[in-house]
Short mmCIF file of C-alpha atoms and ligand atoms in Angstrom, two decimals:
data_model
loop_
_atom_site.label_atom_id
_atom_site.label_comp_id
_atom_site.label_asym_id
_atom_site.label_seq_id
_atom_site.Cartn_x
_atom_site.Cartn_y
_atom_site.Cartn_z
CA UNK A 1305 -77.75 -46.13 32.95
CA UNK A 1306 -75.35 -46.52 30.20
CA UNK A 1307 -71.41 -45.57 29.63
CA UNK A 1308 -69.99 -44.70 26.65
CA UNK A 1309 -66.00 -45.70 25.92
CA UNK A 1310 -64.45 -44.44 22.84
CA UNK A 1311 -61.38 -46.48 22.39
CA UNK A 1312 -62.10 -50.42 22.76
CA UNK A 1313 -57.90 -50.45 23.58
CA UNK A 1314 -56.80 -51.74 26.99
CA UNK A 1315 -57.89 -49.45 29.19
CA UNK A 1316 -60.99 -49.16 27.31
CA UNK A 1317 -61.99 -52.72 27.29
CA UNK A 1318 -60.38 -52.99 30.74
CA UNK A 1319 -62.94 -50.11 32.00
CA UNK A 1320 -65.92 -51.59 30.01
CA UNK A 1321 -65.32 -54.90 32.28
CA UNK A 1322 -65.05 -52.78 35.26
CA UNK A 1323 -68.48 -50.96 34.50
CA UNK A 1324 -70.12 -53.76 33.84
CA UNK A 1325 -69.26 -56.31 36.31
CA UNK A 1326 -69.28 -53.85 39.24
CA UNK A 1327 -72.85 -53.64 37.70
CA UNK A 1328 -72.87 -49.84 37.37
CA UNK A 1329 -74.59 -49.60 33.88
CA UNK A 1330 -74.72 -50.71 30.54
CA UNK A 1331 -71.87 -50.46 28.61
CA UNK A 1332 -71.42 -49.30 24.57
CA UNK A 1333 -67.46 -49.86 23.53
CA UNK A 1334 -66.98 -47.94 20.36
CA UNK A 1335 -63.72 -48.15 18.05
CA UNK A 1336 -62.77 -46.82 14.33
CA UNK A 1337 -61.68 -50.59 14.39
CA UNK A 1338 -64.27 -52.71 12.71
CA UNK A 1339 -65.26 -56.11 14.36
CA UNK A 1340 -62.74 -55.29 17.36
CA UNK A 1341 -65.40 -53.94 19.71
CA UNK A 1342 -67.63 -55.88 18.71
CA UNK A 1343 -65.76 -59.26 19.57
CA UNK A 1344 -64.81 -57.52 22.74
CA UNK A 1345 -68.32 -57.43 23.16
CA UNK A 1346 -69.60 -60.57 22.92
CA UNK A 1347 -66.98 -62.06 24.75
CA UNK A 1348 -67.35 -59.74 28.05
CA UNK A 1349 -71.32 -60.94 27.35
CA UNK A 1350 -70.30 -64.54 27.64
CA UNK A 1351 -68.98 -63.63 31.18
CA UNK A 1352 -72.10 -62.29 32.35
CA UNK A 1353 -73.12 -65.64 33.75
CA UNK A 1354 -70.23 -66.62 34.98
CA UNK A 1355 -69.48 -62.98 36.88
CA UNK A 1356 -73.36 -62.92 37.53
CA UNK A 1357 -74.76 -59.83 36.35
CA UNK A 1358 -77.18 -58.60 33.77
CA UNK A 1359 -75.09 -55.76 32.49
CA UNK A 1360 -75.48 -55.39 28.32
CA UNK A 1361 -72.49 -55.04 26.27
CA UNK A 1362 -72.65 -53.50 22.92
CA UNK A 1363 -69.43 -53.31 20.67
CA UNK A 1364 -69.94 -50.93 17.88
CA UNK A 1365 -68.08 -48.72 15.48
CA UNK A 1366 -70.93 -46.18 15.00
CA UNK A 1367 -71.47 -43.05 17.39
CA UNK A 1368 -75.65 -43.50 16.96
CA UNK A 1369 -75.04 -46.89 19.29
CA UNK A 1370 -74.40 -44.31 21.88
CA UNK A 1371 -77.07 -42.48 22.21
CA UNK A 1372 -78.53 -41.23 25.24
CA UNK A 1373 -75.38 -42.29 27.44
CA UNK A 1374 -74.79 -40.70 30.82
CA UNK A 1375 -71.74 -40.54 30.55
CA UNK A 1376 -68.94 -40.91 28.09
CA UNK A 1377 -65.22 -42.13 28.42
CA UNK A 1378 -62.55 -40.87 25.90
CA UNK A 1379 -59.81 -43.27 26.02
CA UNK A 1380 -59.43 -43.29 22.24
CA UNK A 1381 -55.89 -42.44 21.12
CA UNK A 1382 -52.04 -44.02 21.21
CA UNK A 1383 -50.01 -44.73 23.81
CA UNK A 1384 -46.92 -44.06 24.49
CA UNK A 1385 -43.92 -46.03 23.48
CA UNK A 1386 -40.69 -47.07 25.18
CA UNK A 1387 -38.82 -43.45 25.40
CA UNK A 1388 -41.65 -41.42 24.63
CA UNK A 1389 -43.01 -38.87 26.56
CA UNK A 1390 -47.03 -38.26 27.16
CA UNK A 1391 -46.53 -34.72 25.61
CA UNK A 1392 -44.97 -36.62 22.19
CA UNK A 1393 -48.47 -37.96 21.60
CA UNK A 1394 -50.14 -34.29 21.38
CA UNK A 1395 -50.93 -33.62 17.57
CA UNK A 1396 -52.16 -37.52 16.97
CA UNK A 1397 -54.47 -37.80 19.73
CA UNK A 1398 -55.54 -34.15 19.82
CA UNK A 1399 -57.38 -34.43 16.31
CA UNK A 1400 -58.67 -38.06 17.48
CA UNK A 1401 -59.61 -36.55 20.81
CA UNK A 1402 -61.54 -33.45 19.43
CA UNK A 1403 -63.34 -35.69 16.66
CA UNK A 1404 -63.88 -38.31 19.20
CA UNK A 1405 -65.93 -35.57 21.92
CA UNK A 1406 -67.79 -33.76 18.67
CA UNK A 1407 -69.50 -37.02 17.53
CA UNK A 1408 -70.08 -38.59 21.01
CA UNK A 1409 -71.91 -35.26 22.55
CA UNK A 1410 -73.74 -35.14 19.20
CA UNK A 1411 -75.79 -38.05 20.24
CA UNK A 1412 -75.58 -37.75 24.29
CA UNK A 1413 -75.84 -33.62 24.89
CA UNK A 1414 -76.68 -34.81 28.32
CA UNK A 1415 -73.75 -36.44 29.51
CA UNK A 1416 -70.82 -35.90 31.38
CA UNK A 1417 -67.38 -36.72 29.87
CA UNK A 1418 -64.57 -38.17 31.27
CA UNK A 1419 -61.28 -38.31 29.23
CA UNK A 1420 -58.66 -40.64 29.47
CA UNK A 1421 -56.17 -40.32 27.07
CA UNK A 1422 -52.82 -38.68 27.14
CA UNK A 1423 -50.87 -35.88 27.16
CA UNK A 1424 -54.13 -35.66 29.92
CA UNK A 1425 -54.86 -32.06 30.27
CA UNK A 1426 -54.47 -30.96 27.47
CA UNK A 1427 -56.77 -33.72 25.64
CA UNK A 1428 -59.28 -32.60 28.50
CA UNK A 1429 -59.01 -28.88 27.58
CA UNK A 1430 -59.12 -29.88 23.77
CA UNK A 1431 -62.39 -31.78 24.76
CA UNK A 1432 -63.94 -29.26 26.79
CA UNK A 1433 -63.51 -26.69 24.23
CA UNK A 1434 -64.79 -29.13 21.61
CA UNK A 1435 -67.65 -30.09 23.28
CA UNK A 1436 -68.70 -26.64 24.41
CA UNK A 1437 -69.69 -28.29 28.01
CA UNK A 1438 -69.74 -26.34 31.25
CA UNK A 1439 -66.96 -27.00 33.26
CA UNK A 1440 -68.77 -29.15 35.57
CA UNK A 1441 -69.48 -32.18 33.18
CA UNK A 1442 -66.09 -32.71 31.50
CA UNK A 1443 -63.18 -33.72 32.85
CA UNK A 1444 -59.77 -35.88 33.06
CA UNK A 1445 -58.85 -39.05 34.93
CA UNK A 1446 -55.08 -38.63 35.92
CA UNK A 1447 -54.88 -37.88 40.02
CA UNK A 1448 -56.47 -40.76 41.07
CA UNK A 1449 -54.57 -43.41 39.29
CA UNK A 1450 -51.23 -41.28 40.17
CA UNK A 1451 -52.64 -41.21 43.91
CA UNK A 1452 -52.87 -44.79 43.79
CA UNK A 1453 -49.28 -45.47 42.51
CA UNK A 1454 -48.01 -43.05 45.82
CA UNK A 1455 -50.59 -44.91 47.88
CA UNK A 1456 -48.83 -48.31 46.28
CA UNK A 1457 -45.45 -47.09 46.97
CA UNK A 1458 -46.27 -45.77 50.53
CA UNK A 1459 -47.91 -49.81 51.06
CA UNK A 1460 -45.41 -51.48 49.95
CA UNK A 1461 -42.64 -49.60 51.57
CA UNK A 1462 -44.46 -49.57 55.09
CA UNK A 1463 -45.91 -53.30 54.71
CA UNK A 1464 -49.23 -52.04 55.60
CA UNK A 1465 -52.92 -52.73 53.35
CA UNK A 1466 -52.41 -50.13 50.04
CA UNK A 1467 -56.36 -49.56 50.95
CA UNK A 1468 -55.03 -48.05 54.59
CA UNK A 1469 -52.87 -45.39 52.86
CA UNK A 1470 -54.59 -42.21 51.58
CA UNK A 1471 -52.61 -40.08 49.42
CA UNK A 1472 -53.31 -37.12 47.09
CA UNK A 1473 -51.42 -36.36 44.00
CA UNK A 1474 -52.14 -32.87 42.30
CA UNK A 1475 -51.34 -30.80 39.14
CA UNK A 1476 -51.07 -32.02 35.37
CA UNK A 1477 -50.52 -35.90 34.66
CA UNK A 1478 -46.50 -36.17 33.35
CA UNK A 1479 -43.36 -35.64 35.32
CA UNK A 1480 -44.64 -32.32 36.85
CA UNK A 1481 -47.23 -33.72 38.84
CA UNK A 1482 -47.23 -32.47 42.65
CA UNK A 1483 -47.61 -35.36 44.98
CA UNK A 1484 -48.96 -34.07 48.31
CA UNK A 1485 -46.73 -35.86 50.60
CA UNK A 1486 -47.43 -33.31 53.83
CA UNK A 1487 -51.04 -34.52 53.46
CA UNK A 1488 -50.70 -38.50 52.48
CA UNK A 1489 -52.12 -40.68 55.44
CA UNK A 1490 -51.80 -44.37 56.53
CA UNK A 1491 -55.41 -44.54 58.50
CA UNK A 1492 -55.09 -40.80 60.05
CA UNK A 1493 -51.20 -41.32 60.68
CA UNK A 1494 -49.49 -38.73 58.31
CA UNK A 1495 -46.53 -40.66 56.78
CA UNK A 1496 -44.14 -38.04 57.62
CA UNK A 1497 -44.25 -40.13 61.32
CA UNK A 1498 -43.32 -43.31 59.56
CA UNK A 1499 -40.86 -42.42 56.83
CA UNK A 1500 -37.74 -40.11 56.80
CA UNK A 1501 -38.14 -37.52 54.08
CA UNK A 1502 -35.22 -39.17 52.14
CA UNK A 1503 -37.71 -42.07 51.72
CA UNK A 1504 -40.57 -39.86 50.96
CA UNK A 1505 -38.53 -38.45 48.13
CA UNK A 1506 -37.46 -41.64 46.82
CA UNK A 1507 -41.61 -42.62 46.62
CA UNK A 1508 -42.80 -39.12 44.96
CA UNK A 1509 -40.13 -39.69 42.33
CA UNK A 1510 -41.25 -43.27 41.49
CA UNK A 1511 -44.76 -41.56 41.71
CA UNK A 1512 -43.61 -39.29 39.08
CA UNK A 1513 -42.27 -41.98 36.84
CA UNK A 1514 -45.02 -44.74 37.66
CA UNK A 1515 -46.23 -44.68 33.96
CA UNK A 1516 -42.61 -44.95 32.33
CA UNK A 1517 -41.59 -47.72 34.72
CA UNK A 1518 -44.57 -49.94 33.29
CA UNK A 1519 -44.17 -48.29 29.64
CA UNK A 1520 -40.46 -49.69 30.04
CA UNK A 1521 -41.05 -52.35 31.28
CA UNK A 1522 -44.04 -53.88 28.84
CA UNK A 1523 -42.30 -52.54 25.59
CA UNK A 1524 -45.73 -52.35 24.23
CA UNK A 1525 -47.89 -49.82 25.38
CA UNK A 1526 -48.63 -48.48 29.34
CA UNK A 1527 -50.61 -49.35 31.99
CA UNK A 1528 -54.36 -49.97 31.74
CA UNK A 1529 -55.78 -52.37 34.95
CA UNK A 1530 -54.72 -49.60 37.32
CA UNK A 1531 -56.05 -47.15 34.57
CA UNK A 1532 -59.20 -48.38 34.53
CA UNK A 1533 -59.91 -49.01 38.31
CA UNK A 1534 -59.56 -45.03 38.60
CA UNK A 1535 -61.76 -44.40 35.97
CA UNK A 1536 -64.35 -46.50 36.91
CA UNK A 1537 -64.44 -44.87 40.67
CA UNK A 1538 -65.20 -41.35 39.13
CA UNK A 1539 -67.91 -43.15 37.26
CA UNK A 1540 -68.91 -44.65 40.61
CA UNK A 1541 -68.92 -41.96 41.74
CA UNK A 1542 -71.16 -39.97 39.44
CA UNK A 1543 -73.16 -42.62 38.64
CA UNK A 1544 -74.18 -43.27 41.93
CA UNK A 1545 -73.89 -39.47 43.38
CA UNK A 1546 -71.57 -40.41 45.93
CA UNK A 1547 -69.85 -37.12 46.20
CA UNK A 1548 -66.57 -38.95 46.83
CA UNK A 1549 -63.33 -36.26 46.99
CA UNK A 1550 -60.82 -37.28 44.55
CA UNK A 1551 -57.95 -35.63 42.84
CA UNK A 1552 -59.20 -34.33 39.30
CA UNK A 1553 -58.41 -33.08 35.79
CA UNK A 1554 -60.39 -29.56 35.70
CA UNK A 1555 -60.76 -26.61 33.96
CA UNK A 1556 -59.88 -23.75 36.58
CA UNK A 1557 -61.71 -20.59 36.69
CA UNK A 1558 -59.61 -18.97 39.16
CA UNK A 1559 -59.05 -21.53 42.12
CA UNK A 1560 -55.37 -21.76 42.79
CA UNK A 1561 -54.91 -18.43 41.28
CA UNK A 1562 -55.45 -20.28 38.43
CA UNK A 1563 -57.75 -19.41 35.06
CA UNK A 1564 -58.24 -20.92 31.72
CA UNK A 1565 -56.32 -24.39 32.16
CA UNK A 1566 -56.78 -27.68 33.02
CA UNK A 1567 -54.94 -29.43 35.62
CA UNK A 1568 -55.69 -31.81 38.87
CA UNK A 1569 -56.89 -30.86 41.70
CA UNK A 1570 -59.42 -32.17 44.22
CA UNK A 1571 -62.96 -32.50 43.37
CA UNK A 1572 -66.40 -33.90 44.70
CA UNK A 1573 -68.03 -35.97 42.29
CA UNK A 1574 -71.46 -36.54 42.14
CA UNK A 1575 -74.55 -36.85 39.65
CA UNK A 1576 -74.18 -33.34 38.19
CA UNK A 1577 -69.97 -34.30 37.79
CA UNK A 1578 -67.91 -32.08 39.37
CA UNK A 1579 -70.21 -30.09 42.21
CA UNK A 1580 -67.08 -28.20 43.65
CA UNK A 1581 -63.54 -27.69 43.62
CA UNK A 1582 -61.96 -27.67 47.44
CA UNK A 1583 -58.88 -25.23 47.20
CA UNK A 1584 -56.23 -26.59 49.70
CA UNK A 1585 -53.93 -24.39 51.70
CA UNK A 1586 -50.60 -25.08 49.59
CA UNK A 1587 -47.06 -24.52 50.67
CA UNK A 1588 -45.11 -22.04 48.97
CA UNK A 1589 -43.00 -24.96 47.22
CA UNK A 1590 -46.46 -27.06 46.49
CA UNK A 1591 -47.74 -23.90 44.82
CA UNK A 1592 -44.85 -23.38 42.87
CA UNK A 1593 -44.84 -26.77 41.32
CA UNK A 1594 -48.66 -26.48 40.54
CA UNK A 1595 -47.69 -23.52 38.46
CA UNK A 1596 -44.82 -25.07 36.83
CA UNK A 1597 -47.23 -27.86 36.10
CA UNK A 1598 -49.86 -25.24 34.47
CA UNK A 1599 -47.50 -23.63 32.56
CA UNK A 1600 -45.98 -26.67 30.92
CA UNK A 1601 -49.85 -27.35 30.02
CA UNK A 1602 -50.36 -24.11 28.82
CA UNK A 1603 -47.46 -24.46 26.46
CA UNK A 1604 -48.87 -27.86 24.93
CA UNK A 1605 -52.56 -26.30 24.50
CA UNK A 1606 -50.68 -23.59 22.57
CA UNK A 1607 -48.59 -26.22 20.82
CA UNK A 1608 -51.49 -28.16 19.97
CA UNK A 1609 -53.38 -25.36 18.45
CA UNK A 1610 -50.54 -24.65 15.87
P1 NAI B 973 -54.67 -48.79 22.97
O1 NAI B 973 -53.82 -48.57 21.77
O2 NAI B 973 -54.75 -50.15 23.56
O3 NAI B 973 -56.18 -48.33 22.64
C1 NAI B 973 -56.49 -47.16 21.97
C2 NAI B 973 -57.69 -47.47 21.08
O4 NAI B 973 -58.15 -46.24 20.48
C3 NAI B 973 -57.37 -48.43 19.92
O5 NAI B 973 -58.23 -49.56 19.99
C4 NAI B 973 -57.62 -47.59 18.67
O6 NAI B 973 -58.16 -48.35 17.59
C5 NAI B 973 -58.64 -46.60 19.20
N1 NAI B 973 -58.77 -45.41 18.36
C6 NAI B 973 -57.81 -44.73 17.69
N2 NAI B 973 -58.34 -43.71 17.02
C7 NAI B 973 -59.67 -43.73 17.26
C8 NAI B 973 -60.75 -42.92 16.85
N3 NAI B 973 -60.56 -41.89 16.03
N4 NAI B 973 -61.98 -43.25 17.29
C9 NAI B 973 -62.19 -44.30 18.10
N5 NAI B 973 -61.19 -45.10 18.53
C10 NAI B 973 -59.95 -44.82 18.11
O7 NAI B 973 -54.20 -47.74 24.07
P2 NAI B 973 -54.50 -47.78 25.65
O8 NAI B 973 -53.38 -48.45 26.33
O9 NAI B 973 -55.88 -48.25 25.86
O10 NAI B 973 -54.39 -46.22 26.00
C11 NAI B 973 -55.34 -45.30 25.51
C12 NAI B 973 -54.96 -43.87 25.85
O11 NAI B 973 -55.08 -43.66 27.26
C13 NAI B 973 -53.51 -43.50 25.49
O12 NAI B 973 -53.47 -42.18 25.00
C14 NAI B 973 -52.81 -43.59 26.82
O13 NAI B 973 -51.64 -42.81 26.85
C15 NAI B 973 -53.88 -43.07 27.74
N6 NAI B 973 -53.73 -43.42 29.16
C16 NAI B 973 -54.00 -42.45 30.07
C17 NAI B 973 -53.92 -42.70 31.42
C18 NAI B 973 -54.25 -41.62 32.40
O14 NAI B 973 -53.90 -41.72 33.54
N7 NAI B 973 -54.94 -40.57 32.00
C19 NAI B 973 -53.49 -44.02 31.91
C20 NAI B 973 -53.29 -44.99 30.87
C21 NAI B 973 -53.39 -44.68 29.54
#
């Protein structure tokens, strides 16, 4: 198989090492940057023998080099800056987004899409739209990086392995996501049995602010080796039809009491993408913040569309 990145950045090139050296598929790196992927290229190639696999690497700044992919990662786009919020970054990264989708489906109809870059949902509604896809084959990456910053947090506070704690976070990817503490797990134990709910809160809000806190504290750009570990488990998972649950960007046509908007919610992954949305019982409060959460997107696919 082969994966498609658009954006050789940090997280893309990060994600393209991932792919390949977890030996899940070819990879093809494309940026609007000429000689950039293509050095990026070369040099993960050089590793192959060293990381022992037989994965090709093709840099390129031409969507034809992507051809027949099975899927395709949008991570093309700018971050954010010190002080900057994701939803700053809308009109710049909505015209690179939609461009970015248009040319890559053009040469893989087949494929499913996975996008990366930020304000989240709405670049994964933009795409979706763009692309003309059925709901089932595009999506965002967003809930399982944010579930592994809770899961981190949770670790680190209880001194237990981060790969013991199971957490979901839910809704759109920006200060209104809805971390699902009632259901978060350290091997079955909920962690409502291990932490007083002043501690809880104190771990959903660094949850909520895990991006900024690295944003802050790298003055150049976010976070991209977390990143692209989540991304490359839903292409794990899809590659290799593992129907694994895990908190994703959708479009909703209904579920939640939700329709026409993309936000995160948990999904089973598998060859075909996204084979069903589970719809969790929610408490009145967790409800209410997952429609505070689609509203705000609402609001920047509207303000996008200006
Ligand atoms: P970066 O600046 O390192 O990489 C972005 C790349 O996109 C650059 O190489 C740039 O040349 C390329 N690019 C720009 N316009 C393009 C176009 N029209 N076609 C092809 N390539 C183009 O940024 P980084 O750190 O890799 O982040 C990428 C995006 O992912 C940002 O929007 C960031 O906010 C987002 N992000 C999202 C996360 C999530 O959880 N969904 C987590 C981390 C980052």
């Amino acid at each position: 198989p082969r994966v498609t990145i658009v954006g050789a950045g940090r997280v893309g090139s990060t994600l393209a090492q991932r792919v390949a050296e977890k030996n899940l598929a070819d990879v093809v790196l494309l940026d609007i940057i000429a000689g950039m992927p293509q050095g990026l290229a070369l040099d993960l190639m050089e590793a192959r023998g060293i990381e022992i696999h037989n994965r090709q690497i093709i840099g390129t700044n031409n969507y034809a080099d992507t051809a027949g992919s099975q899927i395709v990662v949008i991570t093309a786009g700018l971050p954010r800056k010190p002080g900057m919020s994701r939803d700053d970054l809308l009109k710049t990264n909505a015209k690179i987004v939609v461009e970015a989708a248009k040319n890559a489906i053009a040469h893989s109809p087949n494929a499913i899409f996975i996008v990366v870059t930020n304000p989240l949902d709405v670049m994964t509604y933009l795409a979706w739209q763009a692309t003309g896809l059925p709901r089932d084959r595009i999506m965002g990456m967003a809930g399982v990086l944010d579930s592994a910053r809770f899961e981190t947090f949770i670790a680190l506070e209880l001194g237990v392995l981060p790969a013991d704690v199971k957490a979901m976070v839910l809704g759109s990817h920006g200060d209104l996501m809805v971390p699902l503490s009632r259901y978060a797990t350290v091997n079955g134990i909920p962690i409502t049995e291990l932490l007083d709910a002043p501690t809880i809160e104190r771990l959903v809000e660094r949850t909520r602010n895990g991006g900024a806190e690295i944003v802050e504290l790298m003055q150049t750009g976010g976070a991209f080796f977390a990143p692209a570990s989540a991304t490359s488990v839903m292409v794990e998972s899809i590659l290799l039809n593992q129907s694994r649950l895990l908190p994703v960007a959708t479009y909703l046509q209904g579920e939640y009491g939700l329709e026409d908007v993309v936000i995160g919610v948990p999904c089973r992954l598998g060859c075909g993408g996204i084979e069903s949305v589970l719809e969790l019982t929610l408490s009145d409060e967790e409800r209410k913040a997952l429609y505070t959460s689609a509203q705000s997107v609402r609001q920047n696919i509207q303000r996008s569309q200006e």
